[in-house]
Coordinates of N, CA and C in Angstrom, one line a residue:
Q1 N 6.1 -6.1 8.1 CA 6.0 -5.4 6.8 C 4.5 -5.5 6.3
V2 N 4.1 -4.4 5.8 CA 2.7 -4.2 5.4 C 2.3 -5.2 4.2
Q3 N 1.2 -5.7 4.2 CA 0.7 -6.6 3.1 C -0.7 -6.4 2.8
P4 N -1.1 -6.5 1.5 CA -2.5 -6.4 1.2 C -3.1 -7.7 1.7
V5 N -4.3 -7.6 2.2 CA -5.0 -8.8 2.7 C -6.4 -8.9 1.7
E6 N -6.5 -10.0 1.1 CA -7.7 -10.2 0.3 C -8.7 -11.0 1.1
S7 N -10.0 -10.8 0.7 CA -11.1 -11.6 1.2 C -12.3 -11.6 0.1
G8 N -13.2 -12.5 0.4 CA -14.3 -12.5 -0.5 C -14.5 -13.6 -1.5
G9 N -13.4 -14.4 -1.7 CA -13.4 -15.5 -2.5 C -14.5 -16.5 -2.3
G10 N -14.6 -17.4 -3.1 CA -15.7 -18.5 -2.9 C -16.0 -19.3 -4.2
S11 N -17.1 -20.1 -4.1 CA -17.5 -20.8 -5.3 C -18.9 -20.4 -5.6
V12 N -19.0 -20.2 -6.9 CA -20.3 -19.7 -7.5 C -20.5 -20.5 -8.8
R13 N -21.7 -20.3 -9.4 CA -22.1 -20.8 -10.7 C -21.9 -19.8 -11.7
A14 N -21.8 -20.1 -12.9 CA -21.7 -19.2 -14.0 C -22.9 -18.3 -14.0
G15 N -22.6 -17.0 -14.4 CA -23.5 -16.0 -14.3 C -23.7 -15.3 -13.0
E16 N -23.3 -15.9 -11.8 CA -23.4 -15.2 -10.6 C -22.3 -14.1 -10.3
S17 N -22.4 -13.5 -9.1 CA -21.4 -12.5 -8.8 C -20.7 -12.7 -7.6
L18 N -19.5 -12.2 -7.5 CA -18.7 -12.1 -6.1 C -18.1 -10.7 -6.1
R19 N -17.8 -10.3 -4.8 CA -17.0 -9.1 -4.6 C -15.9 -9.5 -3.7
L20 N -14.7 -9.1 -4.3 CA -13.5 -9.3 -3.6 C -13.0 -8.0 -2.9
S21 N -12.4 -8.2 -1.7 CA -12.0 -7.0 -1.0 C -10.5 -7.0 -0.8
C22 N -9.7 -5.8 -0.6 CA -8.4 -5.8 -0.4 C -8.1 -4.6 0.4
A23 N -7.4 -4.9 1.6 CA -7.1 -3.7 2.5 C -5.6 -4.1 3.0
P24 N -4.9 -2.9 3.3 CA -3.6 -3.1 3.9 C -3.7 -3.8 5.2
S25 N -2.7 -4.6 5.6 CA -2.7 -5.2 6.9 C -2.5 -4.3 8.1
S26 N -2.0 -3.0 7.7 CA -1.8 -2.1 8.8 C -2.5 -0.8 8.3
S27 N -3.5 -0.2 9.2 CA -4.1 1.0 8.8 C -3.1 2.2 8.7
R28 N -1.8 2.0 9.1 CA -0.9 3.2 9.0 C -0.4 3.3 7.5
Y29 N -0.7 2.3 6.7 CA -0.3 2.3 5.4 C -1.3 2.5 4.3
S30 N -1.0 3.0 3.2 CA -1.9 3.1 2.2 C -1.3 3.0 0.8
F31 N -1.9 2.2 -0.1 CA -1.2 2.0 -1.4 C -1.9 3.0 -2.5
A32 N -1.2 3.8 -3.0 CA -1.8 4.7 -4.0 C -2.3 3.9 -5.3
C33 N -1.6 2.9 -5.5 CA -1.9 2.0 -6.7 C -2.2 0.6 -6.2
V34 N -3.4 0.1 -6.5 CA -3.7 -1.3 -6.2 C -4.1 -2.0 -7.4
G35 N -3.7 -3.2 -7.6 CA -4.0 -4.0 -8.7 C -4.5 -5.5 -8.2
W36 N -5.4 -5.9 -9.1 CA -5.9 -7.4 -9.0 C -5.2 -8.2 -10.1
F37 N -4.8 -9.4 -9.7 CA -4.3 -10.3 -10.6 C -4.8 -11.7 -10.3
R38 N -4.8 -12.6 -11.2 CA -5.3 -13.9 -11.0 C -4.4 -14.9 -11.7
R39 N -4.5 -16.1 -11.0 CA -3.6 -17.3 -11.7 C -4.6 -18.5 -11.8
A40 N -4.9 -18.8 -13.1 CA -5.7 -20.1 -13.3 C -4.8 -21.3 -13.1
P41 N -5.4 -22.4 -12.8 CA -4.6 -23.7 -12.8 C -3.8 -23.9 -14.1
G42 N -2.5 -24.1 -14.1 CA -1.8 -24.4 -15.3 C -1.5 -23.2 -16.2
K43 N -1.9 -22.0 -15.7 CA -1.7 -20.8 -16.5 C -0.9 -19.8 -15.9
E44 N -0.4 -18.8 -16.7 CA 0.4 -17.7 -16.3 C -0.5 -16.7 -15.4
R45 N 0.2 -16.0 -14.5 CA -0.6 -14.8 -13.9 C -1.2 -14.0 -14.9
E46 N -2.3 -13.5 -14.7 CA -2.9 -12.5 -15.6 C -3.3 -11.3 -14.8
A47 N -3.1 -10.0 -15.4 CA -3.5 -8.9 -14.8 C -5.0 -8.7 -15.0
V48 N -5.7 -8.2 -14.1 CA -7.3 -8.2 -14.0 C -7.7 -6.8 -14.1
A49 N -7.4 -6.1 -13.0 CA -7.8 -4.6 -12.9 C -6.9 -3.9 -11.9
S50 N -6.9 -2.5 -12.1 CA -6.1 -1.7 -11.2 C -6.8 -0.4 -10.9
I51 N -6.4 0.2 -9.9 CA -7.0 1.5 -9.6 C -5.9 2.5 -8.9
Y52 N -6.1 3.8 -9.3 CA -5.1 4.7 -8.7 C -5.9 5.6 -7.8
Q53 N -5.4 5.7 -6.6 CA -6.1 6.3 -5.5 C -7.6 6.1 -5.5
E54 N -8.5 7.0 -5.4 CA -9.9 6.7 -5.3 C -10.6 6.7 -6.7
G55 N -9.9 6.2 -7.7 CA -10.6 6.1 -9.0 C -10.2 7.1 -10.0
F56 N -9.1 7.8 -9.8 CA -8.7 8.9 -10.8 C -8.2 8.1 -12.0
G57 N -7.8 6.8 -11.8 CA -7.5 6.0 -13.0 C -7.8 4.5 -12.8
T58 N -8.6 4.0 -13.6 CA -8.9 2.5 -13.5 C -8.5 1.8 -14.8
Y59 N -8.1 0.6 -14.7 CA -7.6 -0.2 -15.8 C -8.2 -1.6 -15.8
Y60 N -8.5 -2.2 -17.0 CA -9.1 -3.5 -16.9 C -8.4 -4.3 -18.0
A61 N -8.3 -5.6 -17.8 CA -8.0 -6.5 -18.9 C -9.1 -6.7 -19.8
D62 N -8.9 -6.9 -21.1 CA -10.0 -7.0 -22.0 C -10.9 -8.2 -21.7
S63 N -10.4 -9.2 -21.1 CA -11.2 -10.4 -20.8 C -12.3 -10.1 -19.6
V64 N -12.1 -9.0 -18.9 CA -13.1 -8.7 -17.8 C -13.8 -7.3 -18.0
Q65 N -13.4 -6.6 -19.0 CA -14.0 -5.3 -19.3 C -15.4 -5.5 -19.4
G66 N -16.2 -4.6 -18.7 CA -17.7 -4.6 -18.8 C -18.3 -5.6 -17.8
R67 N -17.5 -6.5 -17.1 CA -18.1 -7.4 -16.2 C -17.6 -7.2 -14.9
F68 N -16.4 -6.7 -14.7 CA -15.7 -6.5 -13.4 C -15.6 -4.9 -13.2
T69 N -15.8 -4.6 -11.9 CA -15.5 -3.1 -11.5 C -14.7 -3.0 -10.4
I70 N -13.6 -2.2 -10.5 CA -12.8 -2.0 -9.3 C -13.1 -0.6 -8.8
S71 N -13.0 -0.5 -7.4 CA -13.4 0.8 -6.8 C -12.6 0.8 -5.4
R72 N -12.6 2.0 -4.9 CA -11.9 2.2 -3.5 C -12.8 2.9 -2.6
D73 N -12.9 2.4 -1.4 CA -13.6 3.2 -0.3 C -12.5 4.0 0.4
G74 N -12.4 5.4 0.2 CA -11.4 6.2 0.8 C -11.4 6.1 2.4
T75 N -12.5 5.9 2.9 CA -12.6 5.9 4.4 C -11.9 4.7 5.1
T76 N -12.0 3.5 4.5 CA -11.4 2.4 5.0 C -10.2 2.0 4.1
D77 N -9.8 2.7 3.2 CA -8.8 2.3 2.2 C -8.9 0.8 1.7
T78 N -10.1 0.5 1.5 CA -10.4 -0.9 1.0 C -10.6 -0.9 -0.5
V79 N -10.0 -1.6 -1.2 CA -10.3 -1.8 -2.7 C -11.1 -3.0 -3.0
Y80 N -12.2 -2.7 -3.9 CA -13.1 -3.9 -4.1 C -13.1 -4.2 -5.5
L81 N -13.3 -5.5 -5.8 CA -13.4 -5.9 -7.1 C -14.7 -6.6 -7.2
E82 N -15.6 -6.0 -7.9 CA -17.0 -6.5 -8.1 C -17.0 -7.3 -9.4
M83 N -17.3 -8.5 -9.3 CA -17.2 -9.5 -10.5 C -18.7 -9.9 -10.8
N84 N -19.1 -9.6 -11.9 CA -20.5 -10.0 -12.3 C -20.4 -10.9 -13.6
S85 N -21.4 -11.6 -13.9 CA -21.5 -12.5 -15.0 C -20.3 -13.4 -15.1
L86 N -19.9 -14.1 -13.9 CA -18.8 -14.8 -13.9 C -19.0 -16.0 -14.8
E87 N -17.7 -16.5 -15.3 CA -17.6 -17.5 -16.3 C -16.6 -18.5 -15.7
P88 N -16.7 -19.8 -16.1 CA -15.8 -20.8 -15.6 C -14.3 -20.3 -15.9
G89 N -14.0 -19.6 -16.9 CA -12.8 -19.0 -17.2 C -12.2 -18.1 -16.3
D90 N -13.0 -17.5 -15.4 CA -12.6 -16.7 -14.3 C -12.1 -17.4 -13.1
T91 N -12.1 -18.6 -13.0 CA -11.7 -19.5 -12.0 C -10.1 -19.3 -11.7
G92 N -9.8 -19.2 -10.6 CA -8.3 -19.0 -10.3 C -8.1 -18.5 -8.9
I93 N -6.9 -18.2 -8.6 CA -6.5 -17.5 -7.3 C -6.3 -16.1 -7.6
Y94 N -7.0 -15.2 -6.8 CA -7.0 -13.8 -7.1 C -6.1 -13.1 -6.0
Y95 N -5.1 -12.4 -6.6 CA -4.1 -11.6 -5.7 C -4.3 -10.2 -5.8
C96 N -4.3 -9.5 -4.7 CA -4.2 -8.1 -4.6 C -2.9 -7.6 -4.4
A97 N -2.4 -6.6 -5.1 CA -1.1 -6.1 -4.9 C -1.1 -4.6 -4.8
G98 N -0.2 -3.9 -4.1 CA -0.2 -2.6 -3.7 C 1.2 -2.0 -4.0
T99 N 1.3 -0.7 -4.4 CA 2.6 0.1 -4.5 C 2.3 1.4 -4.4
G100 N 3.3 2.3 -4.3 CA 3.1 3.8 -4.4 C 3.3 4.1 -5.8
A101 N 2.6 5.4 -6.0 CA 2.7 6.0 -7.4 C 2.3 7.5 -7.2
G102 N 3.1 8.2 -7.9 CA 2.9 9.7 -7.8 C 1.8 10.2 -8.7
Y103 N 1.4 9.5 -9.9 CA 0.4 9.8 -10.7 C -0.2 8.6 -11.5
S104 N -1.3 8.9 -12.1 CA -2.1 7.8 -12.6 C -1.2 7.0 -13.7
R105 N -0.4 7.6 -14.5 CA 0.3 6.9 -15.5 C 1.3 5.8 -14.9
Q106 N 1.9 6.2 -13.7 CA 2.7 5.2 -13.1 C 2.0 4.0 -12.8
C107 N 0.8 4.2 -12.3 CA -0.1 3.1 -11.8 C -0.4 2.2 -13.0
E108 N -0.7 2.9 -14.2 CA -1.0 2.1 -15.4 C 0.3 1.2 -15.9
D109 N 1.4 1.9 -15.7 CA 2.7 1.2 -16.1 C 2.8 0.0 -15.2
A110 N 2.7 0.3 -13.8 CA 2.8 -0.9 -12.9 C 1.9 -2.0 -13.1
F111 N 0.6 -1.7 -13.6 CA -0.3 -2.8 -13.9 C 0.1 -3.6 -15.1
K112 N 0.6 -2.9 -16.2 CA 1.0 -3.5 -17.3 C 2.2 -4.4 -17.1
R113 N 3.1 -4.1 -16.1 CA 4.3 -4.8 -15.9 C 4.2 -5.7 -14.6
A114 N 3.0 -5.7 -14.0 CA 2.9 -6.3 -12.8 C 4.0 -6.0 -11.7
D115 N 4.3 -4.7 -11.7 CA 5.4 -4.2 -11.0 C 4.9 -3.6 -9.6
Y116 N 4.5 -4.4 -8.7 CA 4.1 -4.0 -7.3 C 5.0 -4.4 -6.3
R117 N 5.1 -3.6 -5.2 CA 6.0 -3.8 -4.2 C 5.4 -4.9 -3.2
F118 N 4.1 -4.8 -3.0 CA 3.6 -5.7 -2.0 C 2.5 -6.6 -2.7
W119 N 2.5 -7.9 -2.2 CA 1.5 -8.8 -2.7 C 0.8 -9.5 -1.5
G120 N -0.5 -9.8 -1.9 CA -1.2 -10.5 -0.9 C -1.1 -12.0 -1.1
Q121 N -1.6 -12.9 -0.2 CA -1.6 -14.2 -0.2 C -2.6 -14.9 -1.1
G122 N -3.5 -14.1 -1.6 CA -4.5 -14.6 -2.7 C -5.7 -15.2 -2.0
T123 N -7.0 -15.2 -2.8 CA -8.1 -15.8 -2.4 C -8.7 -16.6 -3.6
Q124 N -9.2 -17.7 -3.3 CA -9.7 -18.6 -4.4 C -11.1 -18.2 -4.8
V125 N -11.2 -18.2 -6.2 CA -12.5 -18.0 -6.9 C -12.8 -19.2 -7.8
T126 N -13.9 -19.8 -7.6 CA -14.2 -21.1 -8.4 C -15.6 -20.8 -9.0
V127 N -15.7 -20.9 -10.4 CA -16.8 -20.7 -11.1 C -17.2 -22.0 -11.8
S128 N -18.3 -22.5 -11.4 CA -18.8 -23.8 -12.1 C -19.8 -23.5 -13.2
S129 N -19.8 -24.4 -14.1 CA -20.8 -24.2 -15.2 C -22.1 -24.8 -15.0

């Protein structure tokens, strides 16, 4: 079964940047709608950002708006999450999720409901003060 595969996590200090990557485990598959979610220790999973196809629709949580940027490389079908001005509150396990969608509004709805068919194993991001 195809699965999104995350990479790029690590430990940084507040104010620094990281870039996460997400690609399908098989090149035969492509997710029209890809979302990033995170779970901080002791907290509920939180939606971070999502993208429909190659950027026809992008959505962000208020907590990351202006600091994080989601994008997709259509050649490699890799989705990136560029995280700038990181804060200790951004610490957590970041999960990539993928699903099909026929149009941008479906992707937006999936993001709001965390309704994705495929989920990755997650990558750890730690931000120290």
